[in-house]
Each structure stands twice: as structure tokens, then as C-alpha cells.
Short mmCIF file of C-alpha atoms in Angstrom, two decimals:
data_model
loop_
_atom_site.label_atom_id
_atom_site.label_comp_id
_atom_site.label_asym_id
_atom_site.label_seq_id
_atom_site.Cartn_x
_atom_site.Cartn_y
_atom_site.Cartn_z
CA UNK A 296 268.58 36.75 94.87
CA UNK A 297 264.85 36.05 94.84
CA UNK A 298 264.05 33.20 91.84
CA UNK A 299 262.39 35.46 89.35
CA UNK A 300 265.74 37.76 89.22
CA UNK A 301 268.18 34.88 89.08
CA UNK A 302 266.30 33.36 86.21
CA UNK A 303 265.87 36.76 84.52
CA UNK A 304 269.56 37.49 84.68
CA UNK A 305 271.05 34.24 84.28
CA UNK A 306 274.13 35.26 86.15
CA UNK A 307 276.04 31.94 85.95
CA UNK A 308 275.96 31.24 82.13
CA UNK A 309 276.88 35.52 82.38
CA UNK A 310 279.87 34.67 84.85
CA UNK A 311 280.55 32.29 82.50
CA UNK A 312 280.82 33.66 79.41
CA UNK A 313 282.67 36.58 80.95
CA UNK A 314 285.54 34.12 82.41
CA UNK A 315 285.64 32.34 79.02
CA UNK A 316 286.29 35.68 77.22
CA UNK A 317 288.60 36.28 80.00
CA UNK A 318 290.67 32.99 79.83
CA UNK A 319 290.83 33.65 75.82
CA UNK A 320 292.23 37.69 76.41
CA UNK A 321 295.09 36.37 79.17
CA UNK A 322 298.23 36.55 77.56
CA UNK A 323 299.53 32.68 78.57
CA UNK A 324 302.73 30.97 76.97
CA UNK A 325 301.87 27.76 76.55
CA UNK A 326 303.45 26.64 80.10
CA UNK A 327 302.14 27.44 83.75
CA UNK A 328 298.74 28.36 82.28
CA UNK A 329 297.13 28.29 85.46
CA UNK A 330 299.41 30.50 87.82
CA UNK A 331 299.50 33.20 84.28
CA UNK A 332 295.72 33.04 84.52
CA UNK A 333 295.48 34.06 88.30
CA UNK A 334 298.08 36.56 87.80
CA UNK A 335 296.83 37.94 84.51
CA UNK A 336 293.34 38.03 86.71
CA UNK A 337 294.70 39.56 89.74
CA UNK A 338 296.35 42.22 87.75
CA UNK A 339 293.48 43.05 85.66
CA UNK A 340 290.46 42.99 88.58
CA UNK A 341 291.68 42.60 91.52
CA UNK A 342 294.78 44.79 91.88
CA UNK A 343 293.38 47.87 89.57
CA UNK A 344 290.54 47.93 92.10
CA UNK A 345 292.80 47.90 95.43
CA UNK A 346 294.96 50.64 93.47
CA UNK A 347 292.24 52.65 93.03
CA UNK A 348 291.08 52.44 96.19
CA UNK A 349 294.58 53.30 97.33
CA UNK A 350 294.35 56.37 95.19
CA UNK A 351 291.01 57.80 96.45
CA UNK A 352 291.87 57.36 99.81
CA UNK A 353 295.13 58.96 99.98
CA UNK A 354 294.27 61.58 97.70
CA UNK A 355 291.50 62.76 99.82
CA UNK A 356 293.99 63.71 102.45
CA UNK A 357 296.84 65.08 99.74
CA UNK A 358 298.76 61.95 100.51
CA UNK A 359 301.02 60.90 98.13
CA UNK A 360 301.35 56.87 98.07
CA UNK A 361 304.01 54.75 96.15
CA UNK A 362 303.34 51.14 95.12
CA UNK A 363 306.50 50.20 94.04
CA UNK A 364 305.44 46.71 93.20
CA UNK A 365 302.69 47.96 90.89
CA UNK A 366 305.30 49.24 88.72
CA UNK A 367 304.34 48.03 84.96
CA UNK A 368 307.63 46.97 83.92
CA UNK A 369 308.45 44.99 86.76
CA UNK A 370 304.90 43.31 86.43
CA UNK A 371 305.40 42.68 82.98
CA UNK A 372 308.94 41.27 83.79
CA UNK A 373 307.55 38.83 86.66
CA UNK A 374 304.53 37.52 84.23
CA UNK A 375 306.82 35.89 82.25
CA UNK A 376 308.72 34.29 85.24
CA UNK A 377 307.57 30.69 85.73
CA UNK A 378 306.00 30.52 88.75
CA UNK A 379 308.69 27.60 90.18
CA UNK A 380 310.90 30.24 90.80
CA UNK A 381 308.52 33.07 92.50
CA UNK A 382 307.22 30.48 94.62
CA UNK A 383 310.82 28.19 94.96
CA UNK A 384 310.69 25.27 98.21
CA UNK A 385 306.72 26.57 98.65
CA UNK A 386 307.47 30.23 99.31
CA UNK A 387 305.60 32.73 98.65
CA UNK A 388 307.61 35.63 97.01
CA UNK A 389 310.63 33.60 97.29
CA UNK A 390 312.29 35.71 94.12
CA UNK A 391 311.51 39.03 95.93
CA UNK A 392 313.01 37.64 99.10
CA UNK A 393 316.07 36.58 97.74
CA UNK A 394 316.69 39.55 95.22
CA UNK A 395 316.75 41.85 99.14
CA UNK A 396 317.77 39.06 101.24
CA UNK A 397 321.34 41.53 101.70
CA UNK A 398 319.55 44.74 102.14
CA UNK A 399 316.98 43.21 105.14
CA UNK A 400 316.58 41.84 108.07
CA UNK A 401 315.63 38.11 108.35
CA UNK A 402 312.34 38.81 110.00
CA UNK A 403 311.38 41.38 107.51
CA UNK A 404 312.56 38.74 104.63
CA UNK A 405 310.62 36.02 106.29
CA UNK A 406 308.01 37.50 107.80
CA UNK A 407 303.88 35.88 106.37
CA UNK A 408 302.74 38.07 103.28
CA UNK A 409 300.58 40.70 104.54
CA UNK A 410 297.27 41.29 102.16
CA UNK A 411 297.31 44.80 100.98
CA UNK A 412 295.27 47.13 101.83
CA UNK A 413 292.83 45.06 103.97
CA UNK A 414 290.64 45.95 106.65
CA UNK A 415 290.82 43.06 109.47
CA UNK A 416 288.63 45.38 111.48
CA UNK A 417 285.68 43.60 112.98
CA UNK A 418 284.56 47.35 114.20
CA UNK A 419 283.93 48.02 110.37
CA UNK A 420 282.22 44.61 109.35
CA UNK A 421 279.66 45.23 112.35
CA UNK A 422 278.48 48.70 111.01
CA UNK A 423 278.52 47.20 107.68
CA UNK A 424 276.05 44.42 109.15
CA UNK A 425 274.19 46.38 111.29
CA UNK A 426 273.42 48.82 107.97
CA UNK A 427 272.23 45.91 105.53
CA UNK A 428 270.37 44.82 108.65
CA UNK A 429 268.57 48.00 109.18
CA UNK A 430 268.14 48.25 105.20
CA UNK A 431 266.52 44.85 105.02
CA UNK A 432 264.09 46.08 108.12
CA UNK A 433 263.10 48.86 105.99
CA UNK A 434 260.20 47.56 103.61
CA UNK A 435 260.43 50.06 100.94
CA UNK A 436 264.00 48.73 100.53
CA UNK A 437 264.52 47.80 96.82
CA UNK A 438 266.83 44.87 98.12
CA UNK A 439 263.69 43.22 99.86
CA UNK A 440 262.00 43.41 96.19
CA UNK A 441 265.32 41.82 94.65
CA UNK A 442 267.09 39.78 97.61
CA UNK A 443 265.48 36.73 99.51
CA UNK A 444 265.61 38.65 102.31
CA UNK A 445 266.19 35.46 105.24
CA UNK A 446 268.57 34.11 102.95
CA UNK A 447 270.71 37.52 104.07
CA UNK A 448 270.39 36.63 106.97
CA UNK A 449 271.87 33.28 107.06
CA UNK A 450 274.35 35.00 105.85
CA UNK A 451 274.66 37.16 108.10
CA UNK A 452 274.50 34.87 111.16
CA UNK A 453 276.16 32.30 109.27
CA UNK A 454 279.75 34.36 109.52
CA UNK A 455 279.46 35.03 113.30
CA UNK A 456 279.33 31.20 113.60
CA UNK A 457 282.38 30.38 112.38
#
């Protein structure tokens, strides 16, 4: 953001106060507090928006789409699980592995988590670039009046470095 909006906003002491309220709503039990926090925080931003995502795009071909794992109960049943025993000798899910380590196949049991639902396509991150770039080229654009507009792209080229 160009100066004059940063300092108008004040986004960081906003961010702030916003994870301090946060931190002070998550339901934490005294032990663990920071693996309750993320998970408390996934639940509540992160995995609400991927479900709703999920939602709109399968209901906009009449697709009907479990999530199993985003069953309530069995969220609020894992939050109170101390996180030694979801994550036991460093693995990830290592309590969902084991509670189907009968019912599957070892590579499906220990096979990498998969983020879900993800796009890994670098088709779609072009025409996302190549649209912000032909925004910024327009001058009428309200994010030239708001955005520093070769800081976007640094950014931009920045990415394709690495």
C-alpha cells in the first residue's frame, strides 16, 4: 500500500488487536496452548473459508460433496486431544493413521498429507498475474490510487525467481 493508506488504516496495530481478541476467544486448556491456538484458528478462518469454497463450487454443478473430517463432533473430540498424540514420532495425523491402519493400504496410510482443496496450477497463477498486470497498466485503476504500484511488481517478479 501507498504511505498515506497504510498510515490512515493502521493495519498492524488492526491485525493486532484482532489476533489479541482472537487469542482471548480460543477455547485453550491450560496445556498445548499453542497447537489449540492454530487449530482453534484453522477451524475458525481458514477451514470455514475452504468449506465454503467447497460448497459453491460443487453446488454450482449439483454436486453433492462430503467432508467427513469437518464433522463437528469429531472436531470437537480432536481439540481436546493433546497434540503429542495427533502428531506421535513427528507424524502428521499419526491418530488418524493408526485408528485405519487395518482398513488401508500402507501407501494410502503413509502417503504426505495432501492440502485440501488447493490449486498447484501454475496455468491459473499466470492468468491471475497477467490480470493484476493488465489492471495495474490501466491508469484509472483504483489500485494504482491505493497500491505502490512497482512494489506489485516486485512482487510479481519476485515469485518467478524463486
Amino acid at each position: 500500500m501507498k504511505d498515506e493508506y497504510r498510515q490512515k488504516l493502521n493495519i498492524y496495530d488492526y491485525i493486532l488487536t484482532e489476533f489479541n481478541n482472537f487469542i482471548k476467544e480460543a477455547p485453550i486448556l491450560g496445556y498445548d496452548d499453542n497447537h489449540r491456538i492454530l487449530m482453534y484458528l484453522n477451524i475458525k478462518y481458514f477451514m470455514m473459508a475452504l468449506l465454503k469454497r467447497q460448497y459453491q463450487i460443487s453446488d454450482s454443478v449439483n454436486l453433492n460433496v462430503r467432508v467427513p473430517f469437518c464433522d463437528k463432533e469429531l472436531i470437537e473430540l480432536l481439540y481436546n486431544v493433546p497434540y503429542e498424540y495427533k502428531c506421535k514420532d513427528n507424524i502428521e495425523k499419526k491418530l488418524l493413521r493408526d485408528a485405519f491402519i487395518e482398513e488401508l493400504p500402507n501407501d494410502i496410510i503413509n502417503r504426505k498429507k495432501s492440502p485440501y482443496p488447493k490449486s498447484n496450477s501454475v496455468k491459473y497463477d499466470e492468468m491471475v498475474k497477467n490480470l493484476l498486470i493488465k489492471t495495474l497498466e490501466d491508469e484509472s485503476s483504483i489500485l494504482n490510487k491505493i497500491f505502490n504500484k512497482d512494489k506489485i511488481y516486485e512482487l510479481i517478479y519476485m515469485e518467478e525467481e524463486i
